[in-house]
Tab-separated table of C-alpha atoms (C1' of nucleotides) in Angstrom:
chain	number	residue	atom	x	y	z
A	1	UNK	CA	-0.012	-0.005	0.003
A	2	UNK	CA	0.906	3.616	0.154
A	3	UNK	CA	1.679	6.397	2.518
A	4	UNK	CA	-1.377	7.351	4.601
A	5	UNK	CA	-2.632	10.903	4.945
A	6	UNK	CA	-1.072	12.735	7.814
A	7	UNK	CA	-4.291	14.575	8.741
A	8	UNK	CA	-7.889	13.850	9.572
A	9	UNK	CA	-10.265	14.899	6.834
A	10	UNK	CA	-13.047	16.089	9.122
A	11	UNK	CA	-10.680	18.046	11.286
A	12	UNK	CA	-9.268	20.077	8.413
A	13	UNK	CA	-12.729	20.404	6.853
A	14	UNK	CA	-14.052	22.057	10.018
A	15	UNK	CA	-11.196	24.531	9.825
A	16	UNK	CA	-11.866	25.284	6.159
A	17	UNK	CA	-15.569	25.653	6.958
A	18	UNK	CA	-14.903	28.354	9.504
A	19	UNK	CA	-12.841	30.360	7.044
A	20	UNK	CA	-15.453	30.140	4.308
A	21	UNK	CA	-18.166	30.938	6.845
A	22	UNK	CA	-16.385	34.027	8.091
A	23	UNK	CA	-14.985	35.361	4.824
A	24	UNK	CA	-17.272	34.013	2.111
A	25	UNK	CA	-16.294	32.080	-0.994
A	26	UNK	CA	-14.479	34.676	-3.064
A	27	UNK	CA	-13.135	36.295	0.057
A	28	UNK	CA	-11.291	33.120	0.978
A	29	UNK	CA	-8.123	32.497	-0.956
A	30	UNK	CA	-6.288	29.209	-1.212
A	31	UNK	CA	-3.486	30.759	0.775
A	32	UNK	CA	-6.019	31.384	3.546
A	33	UNK	CA	-7.151	27.817	3.336
A	34	UNK	CA	-3.612	26.425	3.399
A	35	UNK	CA	-2.869	28.530	6.483
A	36	UNK	CA	-6.088	27.629	8.290
A	37	UNK	CA	-6.165	23.940	7.458
A	38	UNK	CA	-2.513	23.510	8.254
A	39	UNK	CA	-1.874	21.178	5.341
A	40	UNK	CA	-0.159	21.676	2.052
A	41	UNK	CA	-1.760	23.142	-0.979
A	42	UNK	CA	-1.348	19.996	-2.958
A	43	UNK	CA	-2.898	17.905	-0.195
A	44	UNK	CA	-6.019	20.030	-0.461
A	45	UNK	CA	-6.265	19.412	-4.166
A	46	UNK	CA	-5.534	15.711	-3.789
A	47	UNK	CA	-8.081	15.205	-1.082
A	48	UNK	CA	-10.909	17.585	-1.884
A	49	UNK	CA	-10.511	18.527	-5.510
A	50	UNK	CA	-10.748	22.210	-6.437
A	51	UNK	CA	-11.820	25.151	-4.309
A	52	UNK	CA	-15.483	24.896	-5.212
A	53	UNK	CA	-15.697	21.187	-4.300
A	54	UNK	CA	-14.098	21.931	-1.001
A	55	UNK	CA	-16.524	24.743	-0.443
A	56	UNK	CA	-19.535	22.550	-1.101
A	57	UNK	CA	-18.296	19.959	1.377
A	58	UNK	CA	-17.876	22.714	3.946
A	59	UNK	CA	-21.334	24.048	3.229
A	60	UNK	CA	-22.897	20.637	3.648
A	61	UNK	CA	-20.964	20.050	6.854
A	62	UNK	CA	-22.143	23.448	8.127
A	63	UNK	CA	-25.734	22.628	7.418
A	64	UNK	CA	-25.486	19.319	9.228
A	65	UNK	CA	-24.242	21.114	12.338
A	66	UNK	CA	-26.984	23.711	12.098
A	67	UNK	CA	-29.674	21.101	11.549
A	68	UNK	CA	-28.452	19.041	14.483
A	69	UNK	CA	-28.620	22.025	16.761
A	70	UNK	CA	-32.117	22.946	15.646
A	71	UNK	CA	-33.376	19.412	16.097
A	72	UNK	CA	-31.758	18.908	19.472
A	73	UNK	CA	-33.426	22.110	20.630
A	74	UNK	CA	-36.876	20.727	19.974
A	75	UNK	CA	-38.701	19.995	23.213
A	76	UNK	CA	-42.187	18.913	24.237
A	77	UNK	CA	-44.981	16.821	22.751
A	78	UNK	CA	-47.503	19.339	21.566
A	79	UNK	CA	-47.142	20.648	18.015
A	80	UNK	CA	-47.140	24.170	19.355
A	81	UNK	CA	-44.282	23.485	21.783
A	82	UNK	CA	-42.218	21.751	19.181
A	83	UNK	CA	-42.641	24.485	16.598
A	84	UNK	CA	-42.011	27.166	19.193
A	85	UNK	CA	-38.820	25.560	20.457
A	86	UNK	CA	-37.710	25.185	16.850
A	87	UNK	CA	-38.225	28.876	16.148
A	88	UNK	CA	-36.528	29.719	19.437
A	89	UNK	CA	-33.548	27.637	18.517
A	90	UNK	CA	-33.297	29.515	15.232
A	91	UNK	CA	-33.533	32.825	17.091
A	92	UNK	CA	-30.852	31.606	19.425
A	93	UNK	CA	-28.613	30.692	16.481
A	94	UNK	CA	-29.218	34.164	15.054
A	95	UNK	CA	-28.054	35.714	18.290
A	96	UNK	CA	-25.176	33.372	18.984
A	97	UNK	CA	-23.699	33.117	15.474
A	98	UNK	CA	-22.812	36.741	15.764
A	99	UNK	CA	-21.442	38.580	12.760
A	100	UNK	CA	-20.853	35.439	10.808
A	101	UNK	CA	-24.559	34.797	10.343
A	102	UNK	CA	-25.810	31.687	8.581
A	103	UNK	CA	-23.264	30.259	6.177
A	104	UNK	CA	-25.993	28.933	3.896
A	105	UNK	CA	-27.697	32.281	3.572
A	106	UNK	CA	-24.349	34.040	3.192
A	107	UNK	CA	-23.599	31.666	0.344
A	108	UNK	CA	-26.926	32.316	-1.341
A	109	UNK	CA	-26.380	36.055	-1.072
A	110	UNK	CA	-22.928	35.837	-2.560
A	111	UNK	CA	-23.245	33.038	-5.115
A	112	UNK	CA	-26.843	32.658	-6.171
A	113	UNK	CA	-27.986	32.528	-8.891
A	114	UNK	CA	-24.670	31.908	-10.713
A	115	UNK	CA	-23.673	28.935	-8.620
A	116	UNK	CA	-26.237	26.285	-9.415
A	117	UNK	CA	-24.838	23.802	-6.909
A	118	UNK	CA	-25.502	26.182	-4.028
A	119	UNK	CA	-28.941	27.019	-5.313
A	120	UNK	CA	-29.865	23.364	-5.716
A	121	UNK	CA	-28.583	22.603	-2.268
A	122	UNK	CA	-30.804	25.282	-0.831
A	123	UNK	CA	-33.843	24.193	-2.839
A	124	UNK	CA	-33.525	20.673	-1.480
A	125	UNK	CA	-33.362	22.004	2.061
A	126	UNK	CA	-36.240	24.367	1.415
A	127	UNK	CA	-38.428	21.532	0.171
A	128	UNK	CA	-37.613	19.304	3.110
A	129	UNK	CA	-38.246	22.109	5.564
A	130	UNK	CA	-41.660	22.952	4.145
A	131	UNK	CA	-42.562	19.275	4.183
A	132	UNK	CA	-41.531	18.750	7.784
A	133	UNK	CA	-43.038	21.981	9.078
A	134	UNK	CA	-46.361	21.698	7.308
A	135	UNK	CA	-46.708	18.133	8.646
A	136	UNK	CA	-46.271	19.435	12.153
A	137	UNK	CA	-48.672	22.285	11.513
A	138	UNK	CA	-51.457	20.099	10.171
A	139	UNK	CA	-50.983	17.794	13.163
A	140	UNK	CA	-51.529	20.807	15.354
A	141	UNK	CA	-54.624	21.748	13.398
A	142	UNK	CA	-56.074	18.273	13.687
A	143	UNK	CA	-55.714	18.109	17.447
A	144	UNK	CA	-57.173	21.602	17.888
A	145	UNK	CA	-54.054	23.458	18.901
A	146	UNK	CA	-53.975	25.673	15.837
A	147	UNK	CA	-56.532	27.560	13.829
A	148	UNK	CA	-57.742	25.373	11.009
A	149	UNK	CA	-58.657	28.033	8.462
A	150	UNK	CA	-55.148	28.393	7.029
A	151	UNK	CA	-53.179	26.260	4.619
A	152	UNK	CA	-50.474	24.282	6.467
A	153	UNK	CA	-48.059	24.666	3.575
A	154	UNK	CA	-48.615	28.438	3.444
A	155	UNK	CA	-48.021	28.655	7.173
A	156	UNK	CA	-44.843	26.600	6.794
A	157	UNK	CA	-43.554	28.939	4.097
A	158	UNK	CA	-44.436	31.832	6.341
A	159	UNK	CA	-42.338	30.395	9.184
A	160	UNK	CA	-39.436	29.644	6.858
A	161	UNK	CA	-39.439	33.116	5.366
A	162	UNK	CA	-39.467	34.536	8.895
A	163	UNK	CA	-36.575	32.275	9.923
A	164	UNK	CA	-34.536	33.471	6.970
A	165	UNK	CA	-35.237	37.057	7.942
A	166	UNK	CA	-34.296	36.424	11.545
A	167	UNK	CA	-31.015	34.739	10.560
A	168	UNK	CA	-30.191	37.592	8.224
A	169	UNK	CA	-30.907	40.201	10.881
A	170	UNK	CA	-28.745	38.289	13.335
A	171	UNK	CA	-25.780	38.832	11.062
A	172	UNK	CA	-26.060	42.614	10.818
A	173	UNK	CA	-27.218	43.114	14.389
A	174	UNK	CA	-25.059	40.708	16.326
A	175	UNK	CA	-26.049	40.262	19.958
A	176	UNK	CA	-29.605	41.451	19.321
A	177	UNK	CA	-32.065	39.779	21.662
A	178	UNK	CA	-35.322	40.633	19.959
A	179	UNK	CA	-35.511	37.531	17.850
A	180	UNK	CA	-37.209	35.213	20.272
A	181	UNK	CA	-39.903	37.848	20.657
A	182	UNK	CA	-40.496	37.717	16.942
A	183	UNK	CA	-40.534	33.932	17.031
A	184	UNK	CA	-43.167	33.872	19.787
A	185	UNK	CA	-45.179	36.399	17.870
A	186	UNK	CA	-45.253	34.101	14.847
A	187	UNK	CA	-46.227	30.991	16.805
A	188	UNK	CA	-48.934	32.757	18.798
A	189	UNK	CA	-50.491	33.701	15.541
A	190	UNK	CA	-51.136	30.127	14.661
A	191	UNK	CA	-52.929	29.270	17.885
A	192	UNK	CA	-56.640	28.770	18.218
A	193	UNK	CA	-58.475	31.323	20.300
B	1	UNK	CA	-12.599	76.381	-18.549
B	2	UNK	CA	-12.004	72.779	-19.327
B	3	UNK	CA	-13.267	69.886	-21.292
B	4	UNK	CA	-16.647	68.665	-20.040
B	5	UNK	CA	-17.424	65.020	-19.280
B	6	UNK	CA	-18.720	63.189	-22.293
B	7	UNK	CA	-21.198	61.062	-20.338
B	8	UNK	CA	-24.058	61.485	-17.962
B	9	UNK	CA	-23.195	60.353	-14.431
B	10	UNK	CA	-26.587	58.867	-13.579
B	11	UNK	CA	-26.774	57.020	-16.881
B	12	UNK	CA	-23.496	55.188	-16.378
B	13	UNK	CA	-24.282	54.670	-12.688
B	14	UNK	CA	-27.437	52.805	-13.586
B	15	UNK	CA	-25.427	50.539	-15.865
B	16	UNK	CA	-22.844	49.907	-13.147
B	17	UNK	CA	-25.615	49.230	-10.658
B	18	UNK	CA	-27.058	46.481	-12.793
B	19	UNK	CA	-23.717	44.736	-13.092
B	20	UNK	CA	-23.081	44.888	-9.323
B	21	UNK	CA	-26.655	43.796	-8.711
B	22	UNK	CA	-26.354	40.781	-10.974
B	23	UNK	CA	-22.813	39.703	-10.163
B	24	UNK	CA	-22.086	40.984	-6.693
B	25	UNK	CA	-19.172	43.119	-5.550
B	26	UNK	CA	-16.227	40.739	-5.833
B	27	UNK	CA	-17.821	39.081	-8.860
B	28	UNK	CA	-17.710	42.352	-10.756
B	29	UNK	CA	-14.317	43.290	-12.130
B	30	UNK	CA	-13.268	46.701	-13.325
B	31	UNK	CA	-13.116	45.264	-16.806
B	32	UNK	CA	-16.780	44.326	-16.461
B	33	UNK	CA	-17.559	47.860	-15.312
B	34	UNK	CA	-15.636	49.467	-18.124
B	35	UNK	CA	-17.495	47.312	-20.635
B	36	UNK	CA	-20.928	47.893	-19.100
B	37	UNK	CA	-20.575	51.593	-18.413
B	38	UNK	CA	-19.127	52.293	-21.826
B	39	UNK	CA	-16.583	54.769	-20.519
B	40	UNK	CA	-12.861	54.480	-19.963
B	41	UNK	CA	-11.250	53.049	-16.870
B	42	UNK	CA	-9.683	56.288	-15.923
B	43	UNK	CA	-12.973	58.154	-16.288
B	44	UNK	CA	-14.425	55.814	-13.695
B	45	UNK	CA	-11.637	56.606	-11.279
B	46	UNK	CA	-11.799	60.326	-11.984
B	47	UNK	CA	-15.512	60.503	-11.517
B	48	UNK	CA	-16.384	58.004	-8.860
B	49	UNK	CA	-13.173	57.193	-7.029
B	50	UNK	CA	-12.302	53.603	-6.385
B	51	UNK	CA	-14.378	50.477	-6.895
B	52	UNK	CA	-15.872	50.532	-3.455
B	53	UNK	CA	-17.015	54.129	-3.672
B	54	UNK	CA	-18.650	53.376	-6.992
B	55	UNK	CA	-20.344	50.371	-5.440
B	56	UNK	CA	-21.766	52.344	-2.561
B	57	UNK	CA	-23.206	54.915	-4.943
B	58	UNK	CA	-24.804	52.122	-6.912
B	59	UNK	CA	-26.193	50.555	-3.765
B	60	UNK	CA	-27.721	53.823	-2.652
B	61	UNK	CA	-29.150	54.407	-6.076
B	62	UNK	CA	-30.620	50.918	-6.009
B	63	UNK	CA	-32.276	51.475	-2.692
B	64	UNK	CA	-33.803	54.732	-3.853
B	65	UNK	CA	-35.422	52.922	-6.751
B	66	UNK	CA	-36.645	50.121	-4.522
B	67	UNK	CA	-38.026	52.524	-1.956
B	68	UNK	CA	-39.800	54.548	-4.599
B	69	UNK	CA	-41.523	51.456	-5.929
B	70	UNK	CA	-42.608	50.290	-2.478
B	71	UNK	CA	-43.996	53.719	-1.613
B	72	UNK	CA	-45.788	54.225	-4.893
B	73	UNK	CA	-47.428	50.821	-4.355
B	74	UNK	CA	-49.087	51.984	-1.154
B	75	UNK	CA	-52.810	52.461	-1.605
B	76	UNK	CA	-55.796	53.165	0.610
B	77	UNK	CA	-56.421	55.098	3.795
B	78	UNK	CA	-56.770	52.471	6.453
B	79	UNK	CA	-53.611	51.331	8.234
B	80	UNK	CA	-54.395	47.767	7.283
B	81	UNK	CA	-54.711	48.560	3.593
B	82	UNK	CA	-51.517	50.558	3.536
B	83	UNK	CA	-49.512	47.908	5.334
B	84	UNK	CA	-50.995	45.186	3.175
B	85	UNK	CA	-50.223	46.988	-0.095
B	86	UNK	CA	-46.728	47.605	1.206
B	87	UNK	CA	-46.185	43.900	1.851
B	88	UNK	CA	-47.765	43.095	-1.474
B	89	UNK	CA	-45.392	45.407	-3.239
B	90	UNK	CA	-42.463	43.690	-1.536
B	91	UNK	CA	-43.829	40.326	-2.594
B	92	UNK	CA	-44.196	41.631	-6.098
B	93	UNK	CA	-40.601	42.836	-6.080
B	94	UNK	CA	-39.523	39.416	-4.901
B	95	UNK	CA	-41.341	37.811	-7.844
B	96	UNK	CA	-40.364	40.339	-10.443
B	97	UNK	CA	-36.702	40.829	-9.541
B	98	UNK	CA	-36.100	37.281	-10.567
B	99	UNK	CA	-32.760	35.667	-9.906
B	100	UNK	CA	-31.081	38.960	-9.090
B	101	UNK	CA	-32.945	39.289	-5.846
B	102	UNK	CA	-32.528	42.397	-3.686
B	103	UNK	CA	-29.187	44.107	-4.197
B	104	UNK	CA	-29.092	45.285	-0.611
B	105	UNK	CA	-29.570	41.830	0.816
B	106	UNK	CA	-27.131	40.376	-1.678
B	107	UNK	CA	-24.586	42.908	-0.530
B	108	UNK	CA	-25.174	42.062	3.127
B	109	UNK	CA	-24.777	38.384	2.405
B	110	UNK	CA	-21.561	38.922	0.525
B	111	UNK	CA	-19.911	41.780	2.407
B	112	UNK	CA	-21.223	41.919	5.957
B	113	UNK	CA	-19.745	42.073	8.469
B	114	UNK	CA	-16.363	43.011	6.944
B	115	UNK	CA	-17.697	45.976	5.000
B	116	UNK	CA	-18.782	48.483	7.623
B	117	UNK	CA	-20.130	50.944	5.081
B	118	UNK	CA	-22.653	48.390	3.833
B	119	UNK	CA	-23.603	47.329	7.318
B	120	UNK	CA	-24.087	50.929	8.437
B	121	UNK	CA	-26.168	51.661	5.362
B	122	UNK	CA	-28.429	48.750	6.198
B	123	UNK	CA	-28.721	49.666	9.866
B	124	UNK	CA	-29.886	53.156	8.969
B	125	UNK	CA	-32.528	51.727	6.647
B	126	UNK	CA	-33.559	49.184	9.247
B	127	UNK	CA	-34.045	51.834	11.863
B	128	UNK	CA	-36.107	54.038	9.559
B	129	UNK	CA	-38.245	51.080	8.488
B	130	UNK	CA	-39.036	50.025	12.029
B	131	UNK	CA	-39.886	53.611	12.867
B	132	UNK	CA	-42.204	54.067	9.896
B	133	UNK	CA	-43.894	50.682	10.227
B	134	UNK	CA	-44.453	50.780	13.956
B	135	UNK	CA	-46.017	54.246	13.591
B	136	UNK	CA	-48.432	52.850	11.095
B	137	UNK	CA	-49.151	49.839	13.286
B	138	UNK	CA	-49.901	51.865	16.406
B	139	UNK	CA	-52.177	54.082	14.338
B	140	UNK	CA	-54.018	50.903	13.359
B	141	UNK	CA	-54.219	49.828	16.954
B	142	UNK	CA	-55.600	53.153	18.077
B	143	UNK	CA	-58.413	53.210	15.570
B	144	UNK	CA	-59.325	49.621	16.341
B	145	UNK	CA	-58.160	47.959	13.118
B	146	UNK	CA	-55.475	45.883	14.817
B	147	UNK	CA	-55.245	43.906	18.000
B	148	UNK	CA	-53.881	46.094	20.746
B	149	UNK	CA	-52.142	43.466	22.850
B	150	UNK	CA	-48.911	43.424	20.888
B	151	UNK	CA	-45.974	45.818	20.837
B	152	UNK	CA	-46.012	47.913	17.635
B	153	UNK	CA	-42.241	47.836	17.452
B	154	UNK	CA	-42.167	44.040	17.799
B	155	UNK	CA	-44.797	43.735	15.070
B	156	UNK	CA	-42.774	46.027	12.849
B	157	UNK	CA	-39.667	43.903	13.344
B	158	UNK	CA	-41.742	40.892	12.577
B	159	UNK	CA	-42.883	42.349	9.281
B	160	UNK	CA	-39.373	43.435	8.360
B	161	UNK	CA	-37.895	40.021	9.118
B	162	UNK	CA	-40.625	38.482	6.992
B	163	UNK	CA	-39.928	40.902	4.143
B	164	UNK	CA	-36.269	39.972	4.215
B	165	UNK	CA	-37.173	36.325	4.051
B	166	UNK	CA	-39.548	36.899	1.143
B	167	UNK	CA	-36.951	38.857	-0.810
B	168	UNK	CA	-34.355	36.160	-0.183
B	169	UNK	CA	-36.716	33.401	-1.300
B	170	UNK	CA	-37.551	35.353	-4.416
B	171	UNK	CA	-33.942	35.148	-5.459
B	172	UNK	CA	-33.597	31.391	-5.264
B	173	UNK	CA	-37.116	30.658	-6.434
B	174	UNK	CA	-37.607	33.125	-9.267
B	175	UNK	CA	-41.127	33.369	-10.587
B	176	UNK	CA	-42.600	31.937	-7.418
B	177	UNK	CA	-46.083	33.325	-6.788
B	178	UNK	CA	-46.595	32.278	-3.187
B	179	UNK	CA	-45.244	35.444	-1.676
B	180	UNK	CA	-48.370	37.521	-1.621
B	181	UNK	CA	-50.076	34.677	0.181
B	182	UNK	CA	-47.411	34.890	2.879
B	183	UNK	CA	-47.856	38.657	2.991
B	184	UNK	CA	-51.613	38.379	3.483
B	185	UNK	CA	-51.064	35.791	6.151
B	186	UNK	CA	-48.868	38.225	8.089
B	187	UNK	CA	-51.275	41.157	7.824
B	188	UNK	CA	-54.334	39.114	8.735
B	189	UNK	CA	-52.556	38.145	11.894
B	190	UNK	CA	-52.506	41.720	13.084
B	191	UNK	CA	-56.217	42.318	12.632
B	192	UNK	CA	-58.708	42.489	15.431
B	193	UNK	CA	-61.256	39.695	15.636
C	1	DA	C1'	-6.299	81.161	-33.021
C	2	DC	C1'	-4.271	80.603	-28.697
C	3	DT	C1'	-4.006	79.169	-23.892
C	4	DG	C1'	-5.267	76.663	-19.902
C	5	DT	C1'	-7.573	73.003	-17.899
C	6	DT	C1'	-9.695	68.667	-17.799
C	7	DT	C1'	-11.116	64.424	-19.833
C	8	DT	C1'	-9.983	60.665	-22.365
C	9	DT	C1'	-7.047	57.089	-23.971
C	10	DG	C1'	-4.376	52.808	-24.010
C	11	DA	C1'	-0.576	50.734	-22.094
C	12	DG	C1'	1.055	48.715	-18.205
C	13	DC	C1'	2.111	48.320	-13.098
C	14	DA	C1'	2.686	45.181	-8.925
C	15	DG	C1'	0.131	42.034	-6.401
C	16	DT	C1'	-2.959	38.185	-6.015
C	17	DT	C1'	-5.655	34.492	-7.784
C	18	DG	C1'	-6.605	29.241	-8.430
C	19	DA	C1'	-4.229	25.621	-10.019
C	20	DT	C1'	-0.178	22.527	-11.476
C	21	DC	C1'	4.422	20.393	-11.897
C	22	DC	C1'	7.934	17.481	-10.002
C	23	DA	C1'	11.311	16.049	-6.957
C	24	DT	C1'	11.284	14.406	-2.313
C	25	DT	C1'	9.650	12.076	1.632
C	26	DA	C1'	7.253	8.537	4.233
C	27	DC	C1'	4.608	4.822	4.787
C	28	DT	C1'	2.887	-0.350	3.786
C	29	DT	C1'	3.553	-4.581	2.017
C	30	DT	C1'	6.364	-8.241	0.490
D	1	DA	C1'	15.687	-4.327	3.368
D	2	DA	C1'	13.663	-3.594	-0.944
D	3	DA	C1'	9.912	-2.175	-3.808
D	4	DG	C1'	5.825	0.123	-4.739
D	5	DT	C1'	2.670	3.755	-3.877
D	6	DA	C1'	0.865	7.953	-2.468
D	7	DA	C1'	1.311	12.234	0.341
D	8	DT	C1'	4.090	16.220	0.695
D	9	DG	C1'	6.558	20.633	-0.060
D	10	DG	C1'	8.163	24.383	-2.765
D	11	DA	C1'	8.576	26.564	-6.820
D	12	DT	C1'	5.967	28.334	-10.404
D	13	DC	C1'	2.401	29.000	-13.946
D	14	DA	C1'	-0.743	32.018	-16.686
D	15	DA	C1'	-4.624	34.750	-15.883
D	16	DC	C1'	-6.678	38.226	-13.582
D	17	DT	C1'	-7.156	41.815	-9.912
D	18	DG	C1'	-7.649	47.003	-8.815
D	19	DC	C1'	-5.269	50.771	-9.971
D	20	DT	C1'	-1.964	54.386	-12.092
D	21	DC	C1'	0.919	56.728	-15.454
D	22	DA	C1'	1.850	59.903	-19.177
D	23	DA	C1'	0.603	61.400	-23.599
D	24	DA	C1'	-3.056	62.897	-26.552
D	25	DA	C1'	-7.421	65.000	-27.396
D	26	DA	C1'	-11.266	68.161	-26.647
D	27	DC	C1'	-13.501	71.663	-24.857
D	28	DA	C1'	-14.140	76.899	-22.678
D	29	DG	C1'	-12.709	81.479	-22.234
D	30	DT	C1'	-10.024	85.152	-24.163
DNA sequence: ACTGTTTTTGAGCAGTTGATCCATTACTTT
DNA sequence: AAAGTAATGGATCAACTGCTCAAAAACAGT
């Protein structure tokens, strides 16, 4: 066999991810990556292909982290509680991510629509989110927690659009604490009265 | 006196704006600008200073256009009608801007937080928007159109976050028609019942 | 027509970009 | 220990970046 790699792929990927997250795609040079990842230029190309491939792997890794945190924040049994804790977790991410914001939204802002891979990646996530949220919303409607006069899918899109707005605001207003207030506002709206 | 400029500043600024809007800041090279604006490199530097100064002028010009369109879309006398037509206009912009999205949000995604000028520009707009919207909302509360139990400023932030989400979604899902549905959803929520 | 001032022009600067070449090193298996 | 294989390091590529220089051209006032 041959000489084994002297580094752990995930370890250096995390480092690359943070650089892309903080500085964007074009704003991150290969010199930056070499410095941050601590491995040689050629090793990057051998292992991850070109800059764009590396970026996509970082973006996907980022999203997995983000998704894990949102899901692990979900508490309770009622549809309302689960949706509320989900929106709270997103608000918390908006506050705690600070100036770096959401890497996925940053990437859309910078690279969409030219970069089809990024757009497609978002569209897949968007579809899954609508699916998952509207399921939860119709469950809440069926057991009488939520008003039943609105379309679950429309309500899901509403919550997603709001989440995107919250994440975006978190980036330009780091440390802002208003977001959970907005989240509560949006969930209260769905409730039956 | 001296030789006069052979071009109209606003005319070439509009052209530059469209390039920045479509390709982003880093994605637009000076060669691109020279080609699009139809004037010489040196004329750009003489007239507008460096690339970043030119960009900021384009960004401000963009926002003036956008603001004009939102305001001219406002119809009716009641607070509800005015807010609703405002949100509808934003939804319409999201649909009609196509893949280019909102230049201001694109710029935030690409350049915040490194570019303080862009961040500051947004923060000023954000402050003014909250001010203007929460005024309208409290007017609606006072004359009984809206529920009075919520904080006008919180509701304003809610609508702004939603608008940001809608504009972002418009970029990645060009031609989507769901946005006015989301807008109506948000306004209905404020109404007294 | 001349002068003074400014714009315009095209060439070209130094620095950076993503990517590649190739000799060297280091590991695994036999 | 030898052979085979793949990672590594450093130098370097051509292309492109934002920007500047100096000469030429074009206008306004006299």
